[in-house]
Tab-separated table of C-alpha atoms in Angstrom:
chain	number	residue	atom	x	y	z
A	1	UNK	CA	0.000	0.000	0.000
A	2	UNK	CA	0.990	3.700	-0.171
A	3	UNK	CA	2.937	4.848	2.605
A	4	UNK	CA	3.923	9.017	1.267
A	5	UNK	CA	0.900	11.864	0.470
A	6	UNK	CA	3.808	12.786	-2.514
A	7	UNK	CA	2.517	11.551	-5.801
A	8	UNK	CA	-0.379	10.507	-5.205
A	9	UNK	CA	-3.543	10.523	-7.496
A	10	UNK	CA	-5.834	13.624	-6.681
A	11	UNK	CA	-9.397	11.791	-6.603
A	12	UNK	CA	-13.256	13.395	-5.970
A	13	UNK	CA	-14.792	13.070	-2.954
A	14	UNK	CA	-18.477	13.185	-4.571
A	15	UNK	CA	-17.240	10.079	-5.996
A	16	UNK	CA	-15.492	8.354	-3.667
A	17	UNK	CA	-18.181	8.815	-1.425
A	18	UNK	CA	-20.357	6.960	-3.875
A	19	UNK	CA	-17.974	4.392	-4.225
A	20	UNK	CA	-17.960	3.763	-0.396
A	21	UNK	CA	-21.838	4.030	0.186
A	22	UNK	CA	-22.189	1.836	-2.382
A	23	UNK	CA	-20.214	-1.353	-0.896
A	24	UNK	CA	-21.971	-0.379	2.639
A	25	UNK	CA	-24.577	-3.710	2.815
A	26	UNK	CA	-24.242	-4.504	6.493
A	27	UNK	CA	-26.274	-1.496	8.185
A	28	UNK	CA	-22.562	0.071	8.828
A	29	UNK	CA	-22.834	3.397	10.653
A	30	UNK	CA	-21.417	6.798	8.993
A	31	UNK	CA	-20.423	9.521	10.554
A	32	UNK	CA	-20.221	12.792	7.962
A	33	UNK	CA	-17.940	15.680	9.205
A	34	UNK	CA	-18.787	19.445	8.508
A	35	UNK	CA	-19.245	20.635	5.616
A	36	UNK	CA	-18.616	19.461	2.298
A	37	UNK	CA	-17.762	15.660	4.006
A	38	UNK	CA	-21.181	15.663	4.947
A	39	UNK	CA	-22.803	17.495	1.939
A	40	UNK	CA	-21.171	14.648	-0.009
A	41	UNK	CA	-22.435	11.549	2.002
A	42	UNK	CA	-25.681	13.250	1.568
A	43	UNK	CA	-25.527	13.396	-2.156
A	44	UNK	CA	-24.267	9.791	-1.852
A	45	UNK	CA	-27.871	8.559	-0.811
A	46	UNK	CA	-29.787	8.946	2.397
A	47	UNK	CA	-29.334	6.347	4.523
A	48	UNK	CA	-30.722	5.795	8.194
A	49	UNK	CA	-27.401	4.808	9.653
A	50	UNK	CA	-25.805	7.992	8.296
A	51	UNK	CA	-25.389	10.882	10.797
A	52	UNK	CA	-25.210	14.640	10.054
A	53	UNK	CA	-22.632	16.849	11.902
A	54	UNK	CA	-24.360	20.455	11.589
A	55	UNK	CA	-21.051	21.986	13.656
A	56	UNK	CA	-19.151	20.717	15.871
A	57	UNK	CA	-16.084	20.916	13.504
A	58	UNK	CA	-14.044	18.100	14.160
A	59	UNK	CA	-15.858	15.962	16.035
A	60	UNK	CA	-16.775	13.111	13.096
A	61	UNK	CA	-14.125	10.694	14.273
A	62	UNK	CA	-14.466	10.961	18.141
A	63	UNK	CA	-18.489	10.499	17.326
A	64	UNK	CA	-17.729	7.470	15.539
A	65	UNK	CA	-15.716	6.129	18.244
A	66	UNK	CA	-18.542	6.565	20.748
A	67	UNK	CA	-20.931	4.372	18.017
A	68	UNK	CA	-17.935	1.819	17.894
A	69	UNK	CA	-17.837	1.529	21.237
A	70	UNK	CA	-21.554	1.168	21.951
A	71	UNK	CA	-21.983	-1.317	19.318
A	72	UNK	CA	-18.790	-3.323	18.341
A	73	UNK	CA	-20.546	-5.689	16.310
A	74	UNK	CA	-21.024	-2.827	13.841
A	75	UNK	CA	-18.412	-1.051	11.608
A	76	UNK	CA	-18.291	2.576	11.613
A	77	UNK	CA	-16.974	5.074	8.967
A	78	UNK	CA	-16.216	8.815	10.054
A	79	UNK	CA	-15.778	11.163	6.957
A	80	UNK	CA	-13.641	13.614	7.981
A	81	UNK	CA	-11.828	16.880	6.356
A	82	UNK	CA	-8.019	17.704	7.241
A	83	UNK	CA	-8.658	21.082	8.409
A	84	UNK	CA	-11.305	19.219	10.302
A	85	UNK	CA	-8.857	16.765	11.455
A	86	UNK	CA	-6.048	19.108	12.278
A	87	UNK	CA	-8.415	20.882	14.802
A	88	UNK	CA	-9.001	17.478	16.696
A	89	UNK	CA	-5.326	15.646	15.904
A	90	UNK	CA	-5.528	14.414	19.739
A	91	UNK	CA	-8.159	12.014	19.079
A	92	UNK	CA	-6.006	9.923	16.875
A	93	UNK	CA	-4.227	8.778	20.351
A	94	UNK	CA	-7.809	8.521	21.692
A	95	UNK	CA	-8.851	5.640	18.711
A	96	UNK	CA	-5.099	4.309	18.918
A	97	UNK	CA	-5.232	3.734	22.767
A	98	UNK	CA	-9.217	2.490	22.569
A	99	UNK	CA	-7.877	0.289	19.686
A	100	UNK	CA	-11.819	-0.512	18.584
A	101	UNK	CA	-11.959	-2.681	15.824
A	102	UNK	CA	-14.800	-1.639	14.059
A	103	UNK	CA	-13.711	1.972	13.518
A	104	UNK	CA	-12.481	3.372	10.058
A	105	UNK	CA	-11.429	6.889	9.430
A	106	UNK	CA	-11.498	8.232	5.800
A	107	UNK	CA	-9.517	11.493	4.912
A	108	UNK	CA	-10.102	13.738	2.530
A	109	UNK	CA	-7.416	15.814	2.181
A	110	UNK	CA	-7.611	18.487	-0.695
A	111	UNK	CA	-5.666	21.163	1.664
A	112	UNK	CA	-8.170	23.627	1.887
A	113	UNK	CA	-10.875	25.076	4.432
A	114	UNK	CA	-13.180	24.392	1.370
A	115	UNK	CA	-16.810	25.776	2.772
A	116	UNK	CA	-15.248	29.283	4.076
A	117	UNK	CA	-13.903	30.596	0.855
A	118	UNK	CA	-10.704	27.578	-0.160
A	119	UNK	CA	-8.189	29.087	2.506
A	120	UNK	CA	-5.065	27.025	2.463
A	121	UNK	CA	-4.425	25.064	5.658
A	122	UNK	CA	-1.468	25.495	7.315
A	123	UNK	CA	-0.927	21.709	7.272
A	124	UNK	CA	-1.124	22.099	3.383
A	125	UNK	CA	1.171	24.882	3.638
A	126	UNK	CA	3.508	22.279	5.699
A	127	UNK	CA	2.773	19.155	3.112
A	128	UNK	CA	1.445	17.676	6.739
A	129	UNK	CA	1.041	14.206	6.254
A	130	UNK	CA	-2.141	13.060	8.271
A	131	UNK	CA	-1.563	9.532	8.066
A	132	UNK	CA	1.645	9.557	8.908
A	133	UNK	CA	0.507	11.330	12.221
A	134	UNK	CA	-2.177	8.732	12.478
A	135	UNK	CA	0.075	6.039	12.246
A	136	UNK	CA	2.631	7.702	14.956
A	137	UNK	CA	-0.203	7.855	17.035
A	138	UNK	CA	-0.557	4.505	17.425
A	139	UNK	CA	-2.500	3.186	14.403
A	140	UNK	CA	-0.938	0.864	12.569
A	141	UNK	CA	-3.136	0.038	9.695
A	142	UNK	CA	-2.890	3.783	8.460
A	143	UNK	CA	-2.530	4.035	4.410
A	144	UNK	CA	-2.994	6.663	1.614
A	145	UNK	CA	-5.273	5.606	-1.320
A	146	UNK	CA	-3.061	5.615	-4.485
A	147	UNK	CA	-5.948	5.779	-7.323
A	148	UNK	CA	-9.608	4.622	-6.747
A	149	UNK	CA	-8.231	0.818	-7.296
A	150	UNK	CA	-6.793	1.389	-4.080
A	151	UNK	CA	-9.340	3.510	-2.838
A	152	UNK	CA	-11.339	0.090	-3.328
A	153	UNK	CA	-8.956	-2.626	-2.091
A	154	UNK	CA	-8.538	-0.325	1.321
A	155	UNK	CA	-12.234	0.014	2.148
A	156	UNK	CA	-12.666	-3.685	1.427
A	157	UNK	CA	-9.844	-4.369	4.330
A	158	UNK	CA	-11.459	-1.955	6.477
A	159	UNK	CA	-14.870	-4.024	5.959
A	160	UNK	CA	-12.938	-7.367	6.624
A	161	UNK	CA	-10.173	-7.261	8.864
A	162	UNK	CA	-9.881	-5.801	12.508
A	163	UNK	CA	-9.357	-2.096	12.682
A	164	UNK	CA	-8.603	0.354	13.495
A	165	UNK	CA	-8.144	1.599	10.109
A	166	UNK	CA	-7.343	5.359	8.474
A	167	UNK	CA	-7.516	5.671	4.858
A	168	UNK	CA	-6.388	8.734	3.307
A	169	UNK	CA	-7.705	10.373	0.337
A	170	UNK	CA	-5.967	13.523	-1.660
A	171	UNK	CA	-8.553	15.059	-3.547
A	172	UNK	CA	-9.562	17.945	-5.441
A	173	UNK	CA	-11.340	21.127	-5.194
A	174	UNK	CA	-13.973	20.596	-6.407
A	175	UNK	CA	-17.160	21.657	-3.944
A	176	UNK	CA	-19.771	19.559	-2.951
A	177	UNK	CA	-22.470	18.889	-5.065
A	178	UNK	CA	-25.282	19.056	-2.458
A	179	UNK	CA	-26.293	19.960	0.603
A	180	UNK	CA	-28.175	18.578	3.599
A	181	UNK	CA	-30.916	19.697	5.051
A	182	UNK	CA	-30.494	21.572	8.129
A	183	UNK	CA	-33.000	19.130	10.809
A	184	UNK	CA	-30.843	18.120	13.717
A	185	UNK	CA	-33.391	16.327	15.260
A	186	UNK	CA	-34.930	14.525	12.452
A	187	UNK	CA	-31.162	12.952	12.051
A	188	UNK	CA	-30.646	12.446	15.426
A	189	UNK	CA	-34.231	10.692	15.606
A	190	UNK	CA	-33.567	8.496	12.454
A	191	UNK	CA	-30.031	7.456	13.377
A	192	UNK	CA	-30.987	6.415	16.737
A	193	UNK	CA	-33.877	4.280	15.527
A	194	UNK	CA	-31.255	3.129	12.819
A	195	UNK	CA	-28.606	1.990	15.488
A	196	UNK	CA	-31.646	0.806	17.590
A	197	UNK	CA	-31.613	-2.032	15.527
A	198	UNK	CA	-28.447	-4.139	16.283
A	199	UNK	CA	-26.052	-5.512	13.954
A	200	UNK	CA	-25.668	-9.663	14.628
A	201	UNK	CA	-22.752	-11.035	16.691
A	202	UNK	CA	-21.080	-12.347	13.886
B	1	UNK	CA	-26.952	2.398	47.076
B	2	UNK	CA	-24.318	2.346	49.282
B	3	UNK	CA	-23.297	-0.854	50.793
B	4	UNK	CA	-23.432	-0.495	55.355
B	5	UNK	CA	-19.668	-1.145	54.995
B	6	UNK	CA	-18.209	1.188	52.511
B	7	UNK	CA	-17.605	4.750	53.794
B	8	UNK	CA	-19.940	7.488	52.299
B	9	UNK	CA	-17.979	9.445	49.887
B	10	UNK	CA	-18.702	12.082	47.572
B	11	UNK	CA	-17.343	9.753	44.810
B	12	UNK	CA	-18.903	6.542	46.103
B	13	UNK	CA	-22.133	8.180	45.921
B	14	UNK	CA	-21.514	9.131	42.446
B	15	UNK	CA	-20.732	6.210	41.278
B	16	UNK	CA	-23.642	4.387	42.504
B	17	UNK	CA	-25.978	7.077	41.010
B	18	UNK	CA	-23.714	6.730	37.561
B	19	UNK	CA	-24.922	2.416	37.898
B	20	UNK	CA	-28.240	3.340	39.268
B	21	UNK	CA	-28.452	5.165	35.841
B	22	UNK	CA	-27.026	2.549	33.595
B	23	UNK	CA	-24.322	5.153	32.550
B	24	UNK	CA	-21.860	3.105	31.467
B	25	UNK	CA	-19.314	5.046	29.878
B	26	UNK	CA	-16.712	7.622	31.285
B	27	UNK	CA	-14.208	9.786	29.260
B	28	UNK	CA	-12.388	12.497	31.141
B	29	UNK	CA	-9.569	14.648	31.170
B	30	UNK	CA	-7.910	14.651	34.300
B	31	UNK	CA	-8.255	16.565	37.369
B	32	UNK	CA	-7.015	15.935	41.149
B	33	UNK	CA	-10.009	16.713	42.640
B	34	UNK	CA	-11.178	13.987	40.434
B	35	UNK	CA	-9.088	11.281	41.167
B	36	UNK	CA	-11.212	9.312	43.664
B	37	UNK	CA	-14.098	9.600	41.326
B	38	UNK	CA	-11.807	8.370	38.337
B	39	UNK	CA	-9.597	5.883	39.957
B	40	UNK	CA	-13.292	3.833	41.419
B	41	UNK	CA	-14.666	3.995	37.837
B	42	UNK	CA	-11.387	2.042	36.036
B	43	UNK	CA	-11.263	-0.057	39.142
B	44	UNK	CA	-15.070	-1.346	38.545
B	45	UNK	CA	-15.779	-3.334	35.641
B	46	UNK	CA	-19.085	-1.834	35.332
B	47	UNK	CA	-17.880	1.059	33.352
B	48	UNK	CA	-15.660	1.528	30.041
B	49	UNK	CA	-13.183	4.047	31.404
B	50	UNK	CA	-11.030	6.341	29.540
B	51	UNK	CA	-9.190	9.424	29.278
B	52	UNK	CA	-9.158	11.901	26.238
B	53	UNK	CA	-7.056	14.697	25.011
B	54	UNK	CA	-9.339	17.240	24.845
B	55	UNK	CA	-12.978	17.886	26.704
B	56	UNK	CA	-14.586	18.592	23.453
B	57	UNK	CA	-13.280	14.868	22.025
B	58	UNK	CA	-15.148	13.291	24.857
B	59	UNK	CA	-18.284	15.248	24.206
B	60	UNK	CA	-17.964	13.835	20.739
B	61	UNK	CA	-17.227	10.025	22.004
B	62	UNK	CA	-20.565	10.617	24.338
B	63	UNK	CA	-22.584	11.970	22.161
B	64	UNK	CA	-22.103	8.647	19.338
B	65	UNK	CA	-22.072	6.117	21.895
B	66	UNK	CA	-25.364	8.117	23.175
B	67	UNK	CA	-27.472	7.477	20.066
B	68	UNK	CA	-25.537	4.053	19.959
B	69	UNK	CA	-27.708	3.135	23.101
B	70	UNK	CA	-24.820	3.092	25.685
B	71	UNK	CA	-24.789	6.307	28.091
B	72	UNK	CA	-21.862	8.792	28.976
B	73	UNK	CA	-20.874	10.988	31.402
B	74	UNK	CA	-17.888	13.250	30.484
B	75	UNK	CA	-15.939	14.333	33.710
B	76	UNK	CA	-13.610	17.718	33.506
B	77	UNK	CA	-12.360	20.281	35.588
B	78	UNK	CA	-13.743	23.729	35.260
B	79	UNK	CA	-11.048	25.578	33.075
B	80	UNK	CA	-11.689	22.149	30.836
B	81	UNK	CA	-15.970	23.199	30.360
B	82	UNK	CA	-14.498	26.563	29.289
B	83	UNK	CA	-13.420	24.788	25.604
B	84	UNK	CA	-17.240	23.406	25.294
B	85	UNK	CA	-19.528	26.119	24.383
B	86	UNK	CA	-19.386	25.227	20.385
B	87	UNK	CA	-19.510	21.424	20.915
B	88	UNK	CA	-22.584	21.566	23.099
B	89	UNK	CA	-24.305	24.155	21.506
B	90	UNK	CA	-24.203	22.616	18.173
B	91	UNK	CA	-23.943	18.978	18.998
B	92	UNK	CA	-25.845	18.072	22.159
B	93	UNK	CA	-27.949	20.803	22.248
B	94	UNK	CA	-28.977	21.159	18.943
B	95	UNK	CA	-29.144	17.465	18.407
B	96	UNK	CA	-31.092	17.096	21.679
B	97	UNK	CA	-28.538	14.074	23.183
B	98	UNK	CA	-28.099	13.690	26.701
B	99	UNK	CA	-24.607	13.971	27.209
B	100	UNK	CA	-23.682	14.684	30.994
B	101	UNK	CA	-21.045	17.144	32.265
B	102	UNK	CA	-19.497	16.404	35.669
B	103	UNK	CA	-17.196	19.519	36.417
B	104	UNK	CA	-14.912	19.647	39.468
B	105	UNK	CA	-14.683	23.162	40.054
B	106	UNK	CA	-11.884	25.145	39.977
B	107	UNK	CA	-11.721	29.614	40.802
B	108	UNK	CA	-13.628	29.830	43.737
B	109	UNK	CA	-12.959	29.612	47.471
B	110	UNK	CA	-9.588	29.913	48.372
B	111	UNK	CA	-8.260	29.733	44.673
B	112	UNK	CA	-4.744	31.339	44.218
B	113	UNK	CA	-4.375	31.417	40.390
B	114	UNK	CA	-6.309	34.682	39.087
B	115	UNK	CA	-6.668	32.531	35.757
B	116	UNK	CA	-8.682	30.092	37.076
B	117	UNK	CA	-10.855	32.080	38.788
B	118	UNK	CA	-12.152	34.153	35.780
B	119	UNK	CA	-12.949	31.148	33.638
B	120	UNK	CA	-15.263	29.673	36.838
B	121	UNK	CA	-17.211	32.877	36.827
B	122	UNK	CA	-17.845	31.854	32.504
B	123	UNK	CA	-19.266	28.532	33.948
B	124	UNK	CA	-23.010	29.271	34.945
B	125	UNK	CA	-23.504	31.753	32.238
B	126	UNK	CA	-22.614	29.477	29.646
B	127	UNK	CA	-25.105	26.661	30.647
B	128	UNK	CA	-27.527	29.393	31.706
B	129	UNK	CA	-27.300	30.437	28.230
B	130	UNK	CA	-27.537	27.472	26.579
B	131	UNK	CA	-30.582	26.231	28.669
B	132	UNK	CA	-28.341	23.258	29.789
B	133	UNK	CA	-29.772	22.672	33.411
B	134	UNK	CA	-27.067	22.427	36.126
B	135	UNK	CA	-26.891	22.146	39.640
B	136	UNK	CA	-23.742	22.771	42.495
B	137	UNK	CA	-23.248	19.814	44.679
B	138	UNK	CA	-22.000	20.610	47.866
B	139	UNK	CA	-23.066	18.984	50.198
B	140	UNK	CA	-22.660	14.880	51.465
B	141	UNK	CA	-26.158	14.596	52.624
B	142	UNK	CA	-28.305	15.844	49.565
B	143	UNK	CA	-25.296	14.694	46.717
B	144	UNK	CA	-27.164	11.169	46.705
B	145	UNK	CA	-30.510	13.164	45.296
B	146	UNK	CA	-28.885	15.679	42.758
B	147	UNK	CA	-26.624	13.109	40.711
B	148	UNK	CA	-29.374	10.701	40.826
B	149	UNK	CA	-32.603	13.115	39.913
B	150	UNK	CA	-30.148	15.335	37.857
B	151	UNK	CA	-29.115	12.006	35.332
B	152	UNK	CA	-32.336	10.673	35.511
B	153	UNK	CA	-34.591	13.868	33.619
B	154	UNK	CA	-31.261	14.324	31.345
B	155	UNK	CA	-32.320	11.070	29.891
B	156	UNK	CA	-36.020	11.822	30.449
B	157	UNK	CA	-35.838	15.092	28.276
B	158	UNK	CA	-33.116	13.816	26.323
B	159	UNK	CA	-31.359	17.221	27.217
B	160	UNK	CA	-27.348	17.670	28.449
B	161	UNK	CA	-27.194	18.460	32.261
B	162	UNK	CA	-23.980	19.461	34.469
B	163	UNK	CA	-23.049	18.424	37.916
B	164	UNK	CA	-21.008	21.042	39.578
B	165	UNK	CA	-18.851	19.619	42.389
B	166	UNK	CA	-18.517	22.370	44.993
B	167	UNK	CA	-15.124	22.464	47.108
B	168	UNK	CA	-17.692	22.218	49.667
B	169	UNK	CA	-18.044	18.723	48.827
B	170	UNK	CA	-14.772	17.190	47.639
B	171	UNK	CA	-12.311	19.844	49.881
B	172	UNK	CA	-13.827	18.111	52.944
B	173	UNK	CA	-11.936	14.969	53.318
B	174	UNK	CA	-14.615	12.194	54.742
């Protein structure tokens, strides 16, 4: 797998987003970060088990490590920005000391603070590489996507080995191509009913 | 509650209320105040136990594993609720998700570091101002009856409450 942010392919997260909703058959629980993360997952296709961040920035992965922990029989995605990411970079210890199995993080990295106006990051500024932090945090299985073939191959791990798992994603600029609604407690309502209804012990 | 044998503590008590509750999860960042309360908690196999790097993380890990069906207390000290505001405003609050606060508190009687005592005096305002009910422990003999009542209507209204632990209560050794 790829182990440097250098050279790699610049993807879309519209589409990636698709890609990953679309191998999601097991009632898996996503967690959408702020802003164009989230707008994204929406576009992707409603689903009960997706929740909405409406603020909060930053808090998609720690979120999803709460639902991981509640219910470790069921895997849990958090989408989450790097300038969301970079705000929160402690809770990559957090996940690394809690170790839950079930968790993946997904990345997308396109080195802007996209929904304010495209402000560089300072990590972009940098060339940060977030999953190099992630894996001197503490977790191992910690890998940039090369292309979407390996965009692929990486989710399928993450949906059949123990976690857990970060997945990096450069991608490009390009804004998101929807946007949710703005009903905190309609998603809060529907993924609660949605998690209500266990995933087997298998 | 409260076994015959086991000295009443402030941090016994809470504890019990925390099982009587079914609040099974704890994330915290540290305090000494605290340390009775947190050392119990890893020591019982009742609860999942663990610290975070940040008070608004923890809010975050509460809030999922809330909607997940397990419940979560998040325990701080008072210069650690000061970081909060955004994450419970637009996450518990808005979401309506029962997280609960336990602050230790910090900046008031007898505190020597002028810092400390002008972030307590942000405390009340900010969960006055967020309609986040709260109430000041303080004392041994009604502490039983405020953790208890206070977790039970968070969960009832499926609203965030704080428990303020008043030097009152934990600067008396008992």
């Amino acid at each position: 797998m790829t182990e440097s942010r250098d050279n790699l392919h610049v993807m879309n997260r519209a589409a990636l987003t698709k890609r990953l909703a679309d191998r999601l058959t097991q009632r898996e629980a996503v967690i959408g970060g702020i802003g164009n993360s989230n707008w994204d997952l929406w576009g992707a296709g409603q689903r009960p088990e997706n929740f909405y961040m409406l603020g909060s920035m930053g808090l998609a992965a720690p979120i999803a490590l709460g639902v991981a922990i509640a219910q470790p029989t069921r895997r849990v995605f958090a989408l989450e920005g790097d300038g969301s990411l970079l705000m929160q970079l402690g809770c990559l210890s957090t996940i690394a000391a809690q170790a839950p199995k079930n968790l993946v993080l997904v990345i997308w990295d396109n080195g802007i603070y996209q929904i304010t106006g495209g402000q560089g990051t300072p990590a972009a500024a940098a060339r940060t590489d977030f999953v190099a932090i992630a894996r001197a945090s503490g977790i191992a299985s910690s890998q940039w996507a090369a292309d979407e073939a390996e965009f692929d191959a990486l989710v399928q791990r993450a949906l059949t080995t123990d976690g857990p798992h970060v997945i990096g994603v450069r991608t490009d600029q390009e804004p998101g191509r929807n946007q949710t609604d703005r009903d905190p407690i309609r998603f809060r309502e529907s993924f609660m009913r949605a998690m209500a209804d266990k995933v087997g012990t298998g | 509650m409260t076994s015959d044998t086991e000295p009443l503590t402030w941090h016994a008590i809470v504890r019990q209320a925390l099982k009587d509750n079914d609040v099974r999860l704890v994330t915290y960042v540290p305090d000494n105040v605290l340390r009775p309360l947190i050392d119990g908690l890893h020591a019982d196999p009742f609860f999942t136990c663990f610290p975070t790097a940040r008070e608004e993380e923890a809010v975050g890990i509460v809030s999922g594993a809330a909607m997940a069906g397990m419940r979560g207390i998040v325990l701080m000290q008072t210069s650690g609720f000061a970081t909060l505001p955004n994450a419970l405003a637009s996450l518990a609050v808005a979401f309506q998700i029962p997280v609960l606060l336990m602050v230790s508190e910090r900046g008031t009687l007898g505190e020597f570091n002028p810092g400390q005592a002008i972030v307590c005096r942000t405390m009340r305002p900010i969960l006055d101002s967020m309609g986040i009910e709260h109430h000041t422990m303080s004392r041994l003999d009604e502490a039983a009856f405020i953790a208890d009542r206070t977790m039970r209507q968070a969960f009832a209204t499926r609203w965030p409450a704080c428990l303020i632990l008043s030097p009152l209560l934990t600067g008396k050794r008992s």
